[in-house]
Amino acid sequence: MAIAKAARKARFEAVFDLIRDELVQHCGNEGLPAEAVEWYRTNLEHNVQGGKLNRGISVVDTVEILKGRALTEEEYVNAAILGWSVELLQAYFLVADDLMDGSITRRGQPCWYRAPNPTIRTAEGTYPPVGLIAVNDAPMLKSAIFQLLKTHFRHESYYADLLELFHDMCYKTEMGQLTDMVTAPAEIIDLGRFSLERYRTIVRFKTAYYSFHLPVALAMYMCHIPETYTIRLSHSPKGETTTIHPYEQALSILVPLGEYFQIQDDFLDFSAPPEVLGKIGTDIVDNKCSWCINTALKLCTPEQRRVLDRNYGRKGDIEAGAEGGEQDVKAEGREHAAGGMCEARVKEVFEAVGLRKVYAEYEQRVYTRLNELIDAIPEEGAIVDKKGQVITEHGGLK
Ligand code: FPP
Ligand code: MG
């Protein structure tokens, strides 16, 4: 199983080389100087590679599931180009987000705006960081998506759908980023801005649309699934029909699924030991508007609220509530090595309000709810035209 997963990832990764070479060559063909072309190559290699690739690979997986068979080489490469387009979008968001957040590292290496770029060498033999050139590099990653779509999908009937989908997903994610930025602005710690309702809006817009809906919708377009069609319900003795809106239906499940993913991610950041999480959780010291703090705010006593107000988003060892000589610890950007006592105090409140139990109950509820949404999808049935004439015997989404 693990080997099959590794092999799938390796096959997908191999397509990146084609994409990178094609994009770099296009820049060269446009007549850009060699150092600009090399800069672009480094931008692509540094920012698009190195992630888990779940979003990209799920495009290929979904195409395979929808077609119900192994893909031809041509189909595979096309699906992988759409998958890498999602990864390019993610890279674009992260380069911009790291600038906005003033972050230090990403995927185990310096954030792009802090990375030394080997294409510019000073007289002293040093390599200055990318710096604000990253403001241009980020949208170049986004523009690469549209360049790839033009080259590989312009002749497809669903080309306009792909363009519209990417534009929509960008806008949605930007709305989410805006909401996040005004809820937890850098250097301002104010838990009064947080709420579970606000949290849900941020998660849906900033994460769920582009991470969960986008890969599946791309695969659906590639498989020529129409926006709407009518099926005759297979279990209906009277031959009743129902109209299917497959993209809306997928969205109605994938966005809540994305929300569940993020809530689980937030809970693990607080609760999982580093050896299980694969990193040290930093949401508390980073003043993140996470599910844990929002749930704790809803459940806490006034005394616990004071502890949260004094310690959340801060690192250090100043004890909350201590009399005399106490001072607030300032937020020091969002990159912290260790939370110290402040983080420990917040975690005590999280435990005291019963966050683990609340999460377990939520997980049970959301699991049931997602299954209900999936079960509500009409069973497979023949696709019929407006007059009820059968177009194909096998339709439906299940
Ligand atoms: C990461 O959030 C942020 C995103 C996934 C979306 C960012 C969206 C944009 C930057 C919109 C595009 C804007 C411009 C200006 C090009 P996070 O900070 O919560 O996660 P992290 O801990 O991984 O940094
Ligand atoms: Mg960030």
Coordinates of C-alpha atoms and ligand atoms in Angstrom, one line a residue:
M1 CA 0.0 0.0 0.0
A2 CA 2.8 2.4 1.0
I3 CA 4.8 1.4 -2.0
A4 CA 1.8 2.0 -4.3
K5 CA 1.3 5.4 -2.7
A6 CA 5.0 6.3 -3.2
A7 CA 4.8 5.1 -6.8
R8 CA 1.7 7.3 -7.5
K9 CA 3.5 10.3 -6.0
A10 CA 6.7 9.5 -8.1
R11 CA 4.6 9.3 -11.3
F12 CA 2.9 12.6 -10.5
E13 CA 6.2 14.3 -9.7
A14 CA 7.7 13.2 -13.0
V15 CA 5.1 15.4 -14.8
F16 CA 6.5 18.5 -12.9
D17 CA 9.7 18.3 -15.0
L18 CA 7.6 18.6 -18.2
I19 CA 5.6 21.5 -16.9
R20 CA 8.6 23.4 -15.5
D21 CA 10.6 23.0 -18.8
E22 CA 7.6 24.0 -20.8
L23 CA 7.0 27.2 -18.7
V24 CA 10.7 28.1 -18.6
Q25 CA 11.1 27.5 -22.3
H26 CA 8.0 29.8 -23.0
C27 CA 9.7 32.6 -21.1
G28 CA 12.9 32.0 -23.1
N29 CA 10.9 32.1 -26.4
E30 CA 9.4 35.4 -25.3
G31 CA 12.9 36.8 -25.4
L32 CA 13.6 37.2 -21.7
P33 CA 17.2 37.5 -20.7
A34 CA 18.9 34.4 -19.3
E35 CA 18.9 35.6 -15.7
A36 CA 15.2 36.2 -15.7
V37 CA 14.5 32.8 -17.2
E38 CA 16.7 31.2 -14.5
W39 CA 15.0 33.2 -11.8
Y40 CA 11.6 31.9 -13.0
R41 CA 13.0 28.3 -13.0
T42 CA 14.2 28.7 -9.4
N43 CA 10.8 30.3 -8.4
L44 CA 9.0 27.2 -9.8
E45 CA 11.4 24.7 -8.3
H46 CA 11.6 26.3 -4.8
N47 CA 7.9 27.0 -4.4
V48 CA 5.9 24.4 -6.3
Q49 CA 7.8 21.3 -5.2
G50 CA 8.3 19.9 -1.7
G51 CA 4.7 19.8 -0.5
K52 CA 2.6 16.7 0.2
L53 CA 0.9 17.0 -3.2
N54 CA -2.4 15.7 -1.9
R55 CA -4.4 18.3 -3.8
G56 CA -2.7 17.7 -7.1
I57 CA -2.8 13.9 -6.9
S58 CA -6.4 13.9 -5.9
V59 CA -7.2 15.4 -9.4
V60 CA -5.6 12.3 -11.0
D61 CA -7.3 9.9 -8.5
T62 CA -10.7 11.5 -9.2
V63 CA -10.4 11.3 -13.0
E64 CA -9.5 7.6 -12.5
I65 CA -12.5 7.0 -10.2
L66 CA -14.9 8.8 -12.6
K67 CA -13.6 6.9 -15.6
G68 CA -13.6 3.6 -13.7
R69 CA -10.4 2.4 -15.3
A70 CA -6.7 3.0 -15.6
L71 CA -5.9 6.2 -17.6
T72 CA -4.1 6.2 -20.9
E73 CA -0.7 8.0 -20.8
E74 CA -2.3 11.0 -22.5
E75 CA -5.2 11.1 -20.1
Y76 CA -2.8 10.7 -17.2
V77 CA -0.5 13.6 -18.3
N78 CA -3.6 15.9 -18.8
A79 CA -5.0 15.0 -15.4
A80 CA -1.6 15.6 -13.9
I81 CA -1.3 19.0 -15.6
L82 CA -4.6 20.0 -13.9
G83 CA -3.2 18.6 -10.6
W84 CA 0.0 20.6 -10.9
S85 CA -2.2 23.6 -11.7
V86 CA -3.7 23.2 -8.2
E87 CA -0.2 22.9 -6.8
L88 CA 0.8 26.1 -8.6
L89 CA -2.2 27.9 -7.1
Q90 CA -1.2 26.7 -3.7
A91 CA 2.4 27.9 -4.3
Y92 CA 1.1 31.3 -5.3
F93 CA -1.0 31.6 -2.1
L94 CA 1.8 30.4 0.1
V95 CA 4.5 32.8 -1.3
A96 CA 2.1 35.7 -0.8
D97 CA 0.9 34.5 2.6
D98 CA 4.4 34.1 4.0
L99 CA 5.2 37.7 3.0
M100 CA 2.0 38.9 4.7
D101 CA 2.6 36.8 7.8
G102 CA 6.3 37.6 8.0
S103 CA 7.0 33.8 8.2
I104 CA 10.4 32.3 8.4
T105 CA 10.3 28.8 7.0
R106 CA 8.0 26.9 4.7
R107 CA 8.2 23.2 3.9
G108 CA 11.5 22.9 5.8
Q109 CA 13.3 25.6 3.8
P110 CA 13.4 29.4 4.0
C111 CA 10.2 31.2 2.8
W112 CA 10.8 32.3 -0.8
Y113 CA 11.0 36.1 0.1
R114 CA 13.9 35.2 2.5
A115 CA 15.6 32.6 0.3
P116 CA 19.0 33.5 -1.2
N117 CA 18.6 33.5 -4.9
P118 CA 21.7 32.1 -6.7
T119 CA 20.9 34.0 -9.9
I120 CA 22.0 37.3 -8.3
R121 CA 25.6 37.3 -6.9
T122 CA 27.0 40.4 -5.2
A123 CA 30.6 41.6 -5.7
E124 CA 31.4 40.2 -2.3
G125 CA 30.2 36.7 -3.5
T126 CA 27.0 36.7 -1.4
Y127 CA 23.5 36.0 -2.5
P128 CA 20.9 38.5 -1.3
P129 CA 17.4 37.3 -0.4
V130 CA 14.6 37.4 -3.0
G131 CA 12.9 40.1 -0.9
L132 CA 10.1 42.1 -2.6
I133 CA 10.7 40.5 -6.0
A134 CA 8.5 37.8 -4.4
V135 CA 5.5 40.2 -4.9
N136 CA 6.0 39.6 -8.6
D137 CA 7.0 36.0 -8.3
A138 CA 3.7 35.0 -6.6
P139 CA 1.4 36.1 -9.4
M140 CA 3.8 34.6 -11.9
L141 CA 3.0 31.2 -10.4
K142 CA -0.7 31.9 -10.8
S143 CA -0.2 33.1 -14.4
A144 CA 1.6 29.8 -15.1
I145 CA -1.7 28.1 -14.5
F146 CA -3.4 30.0 -17.3
Q147 CA -0.5 29.5 -19.6
L148 CA -0.7 25.7 -19.1
L149 CA -4.4 25.7 -19.6
K150 CA -4.1 27.6 -22.8
T151 CA -1.4 25.2 -24.1
H152 CA -3.1 22.0 -23.1
F153 CA -6.9 22.6 -22.9
R154 CA -7.7 25.4 -25.3
H155 CA -9.3 23.0 -27.7
E156 CA -11.5 21.3 -25.1
S157 CA -15.2 22.0 -24.9
Y158 CA -14.7 22.6 -21.1
Y159 CA -11.9 25.1 -21.4
A160 CA -14.0 28.1 -20.3
D161 CA -15.2 26.0 -17.4
L162 CA -11.6 25.5 -16.2
L163 CA -10.8 29.2 -16.5
E164 CA -14.0 30.2 -14.7
L165 CA -13.3 27.6 -11.9
F166 CA -9.8 28.8 -11.3
H167 CA -10.9 32.5 -11.2
D168 CA -13.7 31.6 -8.8
M169 CA -11.5 29.6 -6.5
C170 CA -8.9 32.5 -6.4
Y171 CA -11.5 35.0 -5.5
K172 CA -13.0 32.8 -2.8
T173 CA -9.6 32.1 -1.3
E174 CA -8.7 35.8 -1.4
M175 CA -12.0 36.6 0.4
G176 CA -11.0 34.0 3.1
Q177 CA -7.5 35.5 3.4
L178 CA -9.0 39.0 3.9
T179 CA -11.4 37.7 6.5
D180 CA -8.5 35.9 8.3
M181 CA -6.3 39.1 8.1
V182 CA -8.9 41.3 9.6
T183 CA -9.7 38.7 12.3
A184 CA -6.1 38.1 13.4
P185 CA -4.0 41.0 12.1
A186 CA -0.2 40.6 12.6
E187 CA 0.9 41.8 16.0
I188 CA -2.6 42.5 17.3
I189 CA -3.9 39.9 19.8
D190 CA -7.6 40.4 20.5
L191 CA -9.6 37.4 21.2
G192 CA -12.7 39.5 21.0
R193 CA -12.4 39.3 17.2
F194 CA -12.7 35.5 17.3
S195 CA -15.8 33.4 17.1
L196 CA -16.7 30.0 15.8
E197 CA -18.9 31.6 13.1
R198 CA -16.0 33.7 12.0
Y199 CA -13.7 30.6 12.1
R200 CA -16.1 28.7 9.8
T201 CA -16.1 31.5 7.2
I202 CA -12.3 31.7 7.2
V203 CA -11.9 27.9 6.8
R204 CA -14.5 27.6 4.1
F205 CA -13.2 30.4 2.0
K206 CA -9.5 30.2 2.7
T207 CA -9.0 26.4 2.6
A208 CA -12.0 24.3 1.7
Y209 CA -12.9 25.7 -1.8
Y210 CA -9.4 25.4 -3.4
S211 CA -8.2 22.4 -1.4
F212 CA -11.3 20.2 -1.7
H213 CA -13.7 21.4 -4.3
L214 CA -11.2 22.6 -6.9
P215 CA -9.4 19.2 -7.5
V216 CA -12.7 17.3 -7.8
A217 CA -14.4 19.9 -10.0
L218 CA -11.4 19.9 -12.3
A219 CA -11.6 16.1 -12.7
M220 CA -15.3 16.3 -13.3
Y221 CA -14.8 18.8 -16.1
M222 CA -12.1 16.7 -17.6
C223 CA -14.5 13.8 -17.6
H224 CA -17.1 15.9 -19.4
I225 CA -19.6 15.8 -16.6
P226 CA -22.3 18.4 -17.5
E227 CA -23.5 21.1 -15.2
T228 CA -26.9 19.5 -15.0
Y229 CA -28.7 16.4 -16.2
T230 CA -31.7 14.3 -15.5
I231 CA -31.7 10.7 -14.4
R232 CA -34.5 8.1 -14.2
L233 CA -34.3 6.7 -10.7
S234 CA -33.4 3.0 -10.9
H235 CA -35.5 2.0 -7.9
S236 CA -38.6 4.0 -8.9
P237 CA -41.3 1.7 -10.3
K238 CA -43.1 4.7 -11.9
G239 CA -39.9 5.7 -13.7
E240 CA -39.6 9.0 -11.8
T241 CA -36.8 11.3 -12.8
T242 CA -34.7 13.8 -10.9
T243 CA -32.5 16.6 -12.0
I244 CA -28.9 16.4 -10.9
H245 CA -26.6 19.4 -10.4
P246 CA -23.4 17.4 -9.9
Y247 CA -21.0 20.3 -9.2
E248 CA -23.3 21.8 -6.6
Q249 CA -23.8 18.4 -5.1
A250 CA -20.0 17.8 -5.0
L251 CA -19.5 21.3 -3.4
S252 CA -22.2 20.6 -0.8
I253 CA -20.1 17.7 0.5
L254 CA -16.6 18.8 -0.2
V255 CA -16.8 22.2 1.6
P256 CA -18.0 20.6 4.9
L257 CA -15.3 17.9 4.3
G258 CA -12.7 20.7 4.0
E259 CA -14.0 22.2 7.2
Y260 CA -13.7 18.9 9.0
F261 CA -10.2 18.5 7.7
Q262 CA -9.2 21.9 9.1
I263 CA -10.8 21.3 12.4
Q264 CA -9.0 18.0 12.7
D265 CA -5.8 19.8 11.8
D266 CA -6.3 22.4 14.4
F267 CA -7.2 19.9 17.1
L268 CA -4.1 17.8 16.3
D269 CA -1.9 20.9 16.5
F270 CA -3.0 21.2 20.1
S271 CA -3.3 17.6 21.1
A272 CA -1.0 15.4 19.1
P273 CA 2.5 14.7 20.4
P274 CA 5.2 16.1 18.0
E275 CA 6.3 12.6 16.9
V276 CA 2.7 11.9 15.7
L277 CA 2.1 15.4 14.3
G278 CA 5.5 15.5 12.5
K279 CA 6.1 19.0 13.7
I280 CA 5.7 21.1 16.9
G281 CA 2.2 22.7 17.0
T282 CA 2.5 26.5 17.0
D283 CA -1.2 27.7 16.6
I284 CA -1.4 28.9 20.2
V285 CA 1.8 31.1 20.1
D286 CA 1.0 32.1 16.6
N287 CA -2.3 33.7 17.6
K288 CA -4.2 31.5 15.1
C289 CA -8.0 31.8 14.9
S290 CA -8.2 28.0 15.3
W291 CA -11.1 25.7 16.2
C292 CA -9.5 25.1 19.6
I293 CA -9.4 28.7 20.8
N294 CA -12.8 29.5 19.4
T295 CA -14.4 26.5 21.1
A296 CA -12.6 27.3 24.4
L297 CA -13.8 30.9 24.2
K298 CA -17.4 29.6 23.9
L299 CA -17.1 27.3 26.9
C300 CA -14.8 29.1 29.3
T301 CA -15.6 30.8 32.6
P302 CA -14.8 34.5 33.1
E303 CA -11.7 33.4 35.0
Q304 CA -10.5 31.1 32.3
R305 CA -11.2 33.8 29.7
R306 CA -8.8 36.1 31.6
V307 CA -6.1 33.4 31.4
L308 CA -6.7 33.0 27.6
D309 CA -6.6 36.8 27.1
R310 CA -3.3 37.1 28.9
N311 CA -1.5 34.1 27.4
Y312 CA -2.9 33.4 23.9
G313 CA -0.6 34.4 21.0
R314 CA 2.3 35.0 23.3
K315 CA 5.4 33.2 24.1
G316 CA 7.3 33.4 27.3
D317 CA 7.1 32.5 31.0
I318 CA 5.1 35.4 32.5
E319 CA 2.5 33.8 34.7
A320 CA -1.0 35.0 34.1
G321 CA -2.8 36.5 37.0
A322 CA 0.4 36.8 39.2
E323 CA 0.2 39.8 41.4
G324 CA 2.8 42.6 41.1
G325 CA 5.7 43.0 38.7
E326 CA 3.8 41.1 36.0
Q327 CA 4.0 42.4 32.5
D328 CA 2.4 41.4 29.2
V329 CA 4.5 39.5 26.8
K330 CA 4.3 41.1 23.4
A331 CA 3.5 39.1 20.2
E332 CA 6.8 38.7 18.5
G333 CA 5.7 37.9 15.0
R334 CA 4.3 34.5 14.2
E335 CA 7.4 32.3 14.2
H336 CA 8.1 31.0 17.7
A337 CA 10.5 28.2 18.7
A338 CA 8.6 27.3 21.9
G339 CA 5.6 28.5 23.7
G340 CA 6.8 28.4 27.3
M341 CA 4.4 29.0 30.2
C342 CA 2.0 31.1 28.2
E343 CA 1.3 28.2 25.9
A344 CA 1.1 25.8 28.8
R345 CA -1.5 28.0 30.5
V346 CA -3.7 28.1 27.4
K347 CA -3.4 24.3 27.1
E348 CA -4.5 24.0 30.7
V349 CA -7.7 25.9 29.9
F350 CA -8.2 23.8 26.7
E351 CA -8.1 20.7 28.9
A352 CA -10.3 22.2 31.6
V353 CA -13.1 23.1 29.2
G354 CA -13.0 19.5 27.9
L355 CA -11.8 20.2 24.4
R356 CA -10.9 16.6 23.8
K357 CA -14.5 15.4 24.6
V358 CA -16.0 18.3 22.5
Y359 CA -13.8 17.3 19.6
A360 CA -14.7 13.6 19.9
E361 CA -18.4 14.5 19.8
Y362 CA -17.9 16.9 16.9
E363 CA -16.1 14.2 15.0
Q364 CA -18.8 11.7 15.5
R365 CA -21.5 14.2 14.4
V366 CA -19.6 15.4 11.3
Y367 CA -18.9 11.8 10.3
T368 CA -22.6 11.0 10.5
R369 CA -23.6 14.2 8.7
L370 CA -21.1 13.7 5.8
N371 CA -22.4 10.1 5.4
E372 CA -26.0 11.4 5.3
L373 CA -25.0 13.9 2.6
I374 CA -23.3 11.2 0.6
D375 CA -26.3 8.9 1.1
A376 CA -28.7 11.6 -0.2
I377 CA -27.0 11.5 -3.6
P378 CA -29.6 9.8 -5.9
E379 CA -28.7 6.3 -6.8
E380 CA -27.4 5.5 -10.2
G381 CA -29.9 5.5 -12.9
A382 CA -30.2 6.0 -16.7
I383 CA -29.6 9.6 -17.9
V384 CA -32.6 10.8 -19.8
D385 CA -33.4 13.8 -22.0
K386 CA -36.2 16.3 -21.4
K387 CA -38.8 13.9 -22.9
G388 CA -37.6 11.1 -20.7
Q389 CA -35.8 9.2 -23.5
V390 CA -32.8 7.3 -22.3
I391 CA -29.5 8.8 -23.4
T392 CA -27.3 6.4 -21.5
E393 CA -28.2 3.5 -19.2
H394 CA -25.6 4.4 -16.5
G395 CA -25.8 7.8 -14.9
G396 CA -25.9 9.4 -11.5
L397 CA -22.9 10.1 -9.2
K398 CA -22.7 7.0 -7.2
Ligands
FPP1 C1 -2.2 30.1 4.4 O1 -2.8 30.4 5.6 C2 -3.0 30.9 3.4 C3 -3.7 30.5 2.3 C4 -3.8 29.1 2.0 C5 -4.4 31.4 1.4 C6 -3.7 32.7 1.1 C7 -4.3 33.5 0.1 C8 -3.8 34.6 -0.4 C9 -2.4 35.0 0.0 C10 -4.5 35.3 -1.4 C11 -3.6 35.8 -2.5 C12 -3.1 37.1 -2.3 C13 -2.1 37.8 -2.9 C14 -1.7 39.1 -2.4 C15 -1.4 37.3 -4.1 P1 -2.1 30.4 7.1 O2 -1.2 31.6 7.2 O3 -3.2 30.2 8.1 O4 -1.3 29.0 7.0 P2 0.3 28.8 7.2 O5 0.4 28.5 8.7 O6 0.5 27.6 6.3 O7 1.0 30.0 6.8
MG2 MG 0.7 32.0 7.0

